[in-house]
Amino acid sequence: AYNAEKDWKKAREVLEKAVEVCDRREEPVEKARAMSHLAAAKLRGGDRKGARVMVEEANKMLQEVRKAPESVVARGKLVMAQVMEAD
């Protein structure tokens, strides 16, 4: 049990660093993904409130990304690429 607890603590540390890196690089989608994994690690460690807050923040971030004009353009390009491949 001790090793598992130690592993989860290390996982949380690594995921917290990933969130920080994504924040500095202004990569909201990757940051939200890292935050979701961090929330799972927090939940596993018994921090239900921290996990809930993390998931809510990640969801808000993704909603903002979806509203951004560049997000719409990127999705449009992806759809066009998929259509072209299907032909």
PDB file of C-alpha atoms in Angstrom:
ATOM      1  CA  ALA A   1       0.000   0.000   0.000  1.00  0.00           C
ATOM      2  CA  TYR A   2       2.870   2.349   0.775  1.00  0.00           C
ATOM      3  CA  ASN A   3       4.373   1.997  -2.696  1.00  0.00           C
ATOM      4  CA  ALA A   4       1.003   2.634  -4.349  1.00  0.00           C
ATOM      5  CA  GLU A   5       0.541   5.785  -2.270  1.00  0.00           C
ATOM      6  CA  LYS A   6       4.063   6.907  -3.127  1.00  0.00           C
ATOM      7  CA  ASP A   7       3.401   6.247  -6.830  1.00  0.00           C
ATOM      8  CA  TRP A   8       0.193   8.329  -6.779  1.00  0.00           C
ATOM      9  CA  LYS A   9       2.024  11.159  -5.028  1.00  0.00           C
ATOM     10  CA  LYS A  10       4.714  11.085  -7.736  1.00  0.00           C
ATOM     11  CA  ALA A  11       2.017  10.960 -10.442  1.00  0.00           C
ATOM     12  CA  ARG A  12       0.363  14.053  -8.966  1.00  0.00           C
ATOM     13  CA  GLU A  13       3.706  15.879  -8.938  1.00  0.00           C
ATOM     14  CA  VAL A  14       4.364  15.007 -12.588  1.00  0.00           C
ATOM     15  CA  LEU A  15       0.843  16.006 -13.639  1.00  0.00           C
ATOM     16  CA  GLU A  16       1.060  19.307 -11.737  1.00  0.00           C
ATOM     17  CA  LYS A  17       4.267  20.054 -13.653  1.00  0.00           C
ATOM     18  CA  ALA A  18       2.519  19.139 -16.941  1.00  0.00           C
ATOM     19  CA  VAL A  19      -0.293  21.583 -16.140  1.00  0.00           C
ATOM     20  CA  GLU A  20       2.271  24.319 -15.439  1.00  0.00           C
ATOM     21  CA  VAL A  21       4.152  23.656 -18.694  1.00  0.00           C
ATOM     22  CA  CYS A  22       0.940  23.748 -20.738  1.00  0.00           C
ATOM     23  CA  ASP A  23      -0.057  26.974 -19.011  1.00  0.00           C
ATOM     24  CA  ARG A  24       3.271  28.637 -19.862  1.00  0.00           C
ATOM     25  CA  ARG A  25       3.006  27.466 -23.467  1.00  0.00           C
ATOM     26  CA  GLU A  26      -0.604  28.654 -23.661  1.00  0.00           C
ATOM     27  CA  GLU A  27      -1.909  25.254 -24.741  1.00  0.00           C
ATOM     28  CA  PRO A  28      -5.399  25.189 -23.216  1.00  0.00           C
ATOM     29  CA  VAL A  29      -6.509  21.870 -24.700  1.00  0.00           C
ATOM     30  CA  GLU A  30      -3.399  20.051 -23.478  1.00  0.00           C
ATOM     31  CA  LYS A  31      -3.674  21.831 -20.137  1.00  0.00           C
ATOM     32  CA  ALA A  32      -7.291  20.684 -19.773  1.00  0.00           C
ATOM     33  CA  ARG A  33      -6.218  17.130 -20.597  1.00  0.00           C
ATOM     34  CA  ALA A  34      -3.438  17.236 -17.988  1.00  0.00           C
ATOM     35  CA  MET A  35      -5.862  18.755 -15.486  1.00  0.00           C
ATOM     36  CA  SER A  36      -8.303  15.899 -16.057  1.00  0.00           C
ATOM     37  CA  HIS A  37      -5.593  13.349 -15.326  1.00  0.00           C
ATOM     38  CA  LEU A  38      -4.498  15.363 -12.297  1.00  0.00           C
ATOM     39  CA  ALA A  39      -8.097  15.401 -11.073  1.00  0.00           C
ATOM     40  CA  ALA A  40      -8.164  11.592 -11.287  1.00  0.00           C
ATOM     41  CA  ALA A  41      -4.945  11.396  -9.283  1.00  0.00           C
ATOM     42  CA  LYS A  42      -6.368  13.803  -6.692  1.00  0.00           C
ATOM     43  CA  LEU A  43      -9.522  11.732  -6.442  1.00  0.00           C
ATOM     44  CA  ARG A  44      -7.432   8.591  -5.986  1.00  0.00           C
ATOM     45  CA  GLY A  45      -5.597  10.377  -3.182  1.00  0.00           C
ATOM     46  CA  GLY A  46      -8.860  11.258  -1.450  1.00  0.00           C
ATOM     47  CA  ASP A  47      -9.027  14.918  -2.501  1.00  0.00           C
ATOM     48  CA  ARG A  48     -12.594  14.885  -3.861  1.00  0.00           C
ATOM     49  CA  LYS A  49     -13.052  18.656  -3.601  1.00  0.00           C
ATOM     50  CA  GLY A  50      -9.750  19.366  -5.362  1.00  0.00           C
ATOM     51  CA  ALA A  51     -10.624  16.869  -8.090  1.00  0.00           C
ATOM     52  CA  ARG A  52     -14.055  18.441  -8.624  1.00  0.00           C
ATOM     53  CA  VAL A  53     -12.594  21.955  -8.849  1.00  0.00           C
ATOM     54  CA  MET A  54      -9.948  20.740 -11.313  1.00  0.00           C
ATOM     55  CA  VAL A  55     -12.543  19.091 -13.584  1.00  0.00           C
ATOM     56  CA  GLU A  56     -14.784  22.165 -13.497  1.00  0.00           C
ATOM     57  CA  GLU A  57     -11.859  24.417 -14.433  1.00  0.00           C
ATOM     58  CA  ALA A  58     -10.819  22.088 -17.278  1.00  0.00           C
ATOM     59  CA  ASN A  59     -14.387  22.061 -18.607  1.00  0.00           C
ATOM     60  CA  LYS A  60     -14.588  25.869 -18.530  1.00  0.00           C
ATOM     61  CA  MET A  61     -11.291  26.070 -20.363  1.00  0.00           C
ATOM     62  CA  LEU A  62     -12.501  23.729 -23.099  1.00  0.00           C
ATOM     63  CA  GLN A  63     -15.737  25.699 -23.477  1.00  0.00           C
ATOM     64  CA  GLU A  64     -13.718  28.872 -24.015  1.00  0.00           C
ATOM     65  CA  VAL A  65     -11.524  27.122 -26.589  1.00  0.00           C
ATOM     66  CA  ARG A  66     -14.611  25.989 -28.494  1.00  0.00           C
ATOM     67  CA  LYS A  67     -15.847  29.595 -28.653  1.00  0.00           C
ATOM     68  CA  ALA A  68     -12.563  30.940 -30.029  1.00  0.00           C
ATOM     69  CA  PRO A  69     -12.594  31.811 -33.746  1.00  0.00           C
ATOM     70  CA  GLU A  70      -9.309  30.003 -34.372  1.00  0.00           C
ATOM     71  CA  SER A  71     -10.871  26.855 -32.936  1.00  0.00           C
ATOM     72  CA  VAL A  72     -13.682  27.052 -35.466  1.00  0.00           C
ATOM     73  CA  VAL A  73     -11.181  27.493 -38.305  1.00  0.00           C
ATOM     74  CA  ALA A  74      -9.097  24.542 -37.102  1.00  0.00           C
ATOM     75  CA  ARG A  75     -12.171  22.320 -36.893  1.00  0.00           C
ATOM     76  CA  GLY A  76     -13.231  23.443 -40.358  1.00  0.00           C
ATOM     77  CA  LYS A  77      -9.827  22.540 -41.789  1.00  0.00           C
ATOM     78  CA  LEU A  78      -9.975  19.149 -40.092  1.00  0.00           C
ATOM     79  CA  VAL A  79     -13.424  18.430 -41.524  1.00  0.00           C
ATOM     80  CA  MET A  80     -12.290  19.517 -44.985  1.00  0.00           C
ATOM     81  CA  ALA A  81      -9.225  17.256 -44.762  1.00  0.00           C
ATOM     82  CA  GLN A  82     -11.431  14.325 -43.769  1.00  0.00           C
ATOM     83  CA  VAL A  83     -13.809  15.015 -46.647  1.00  0.00           C
ATOM     84  CA  MET A  84     -10.929  15.208 -49.106  1.00  0.00           C
ATOM     85  CA  GLU A  85      -9.520  11.900 -47.844  1.00  0.00           C
ATOM     86  CA  ALA A  86     -12.922  10.228 -48.248  1.00  0.00           C
ATOM     87  CA  ASP A  87     -13.070  11.109 -51.965  1.00  0.00           C
TER      88      ASP A  87
END
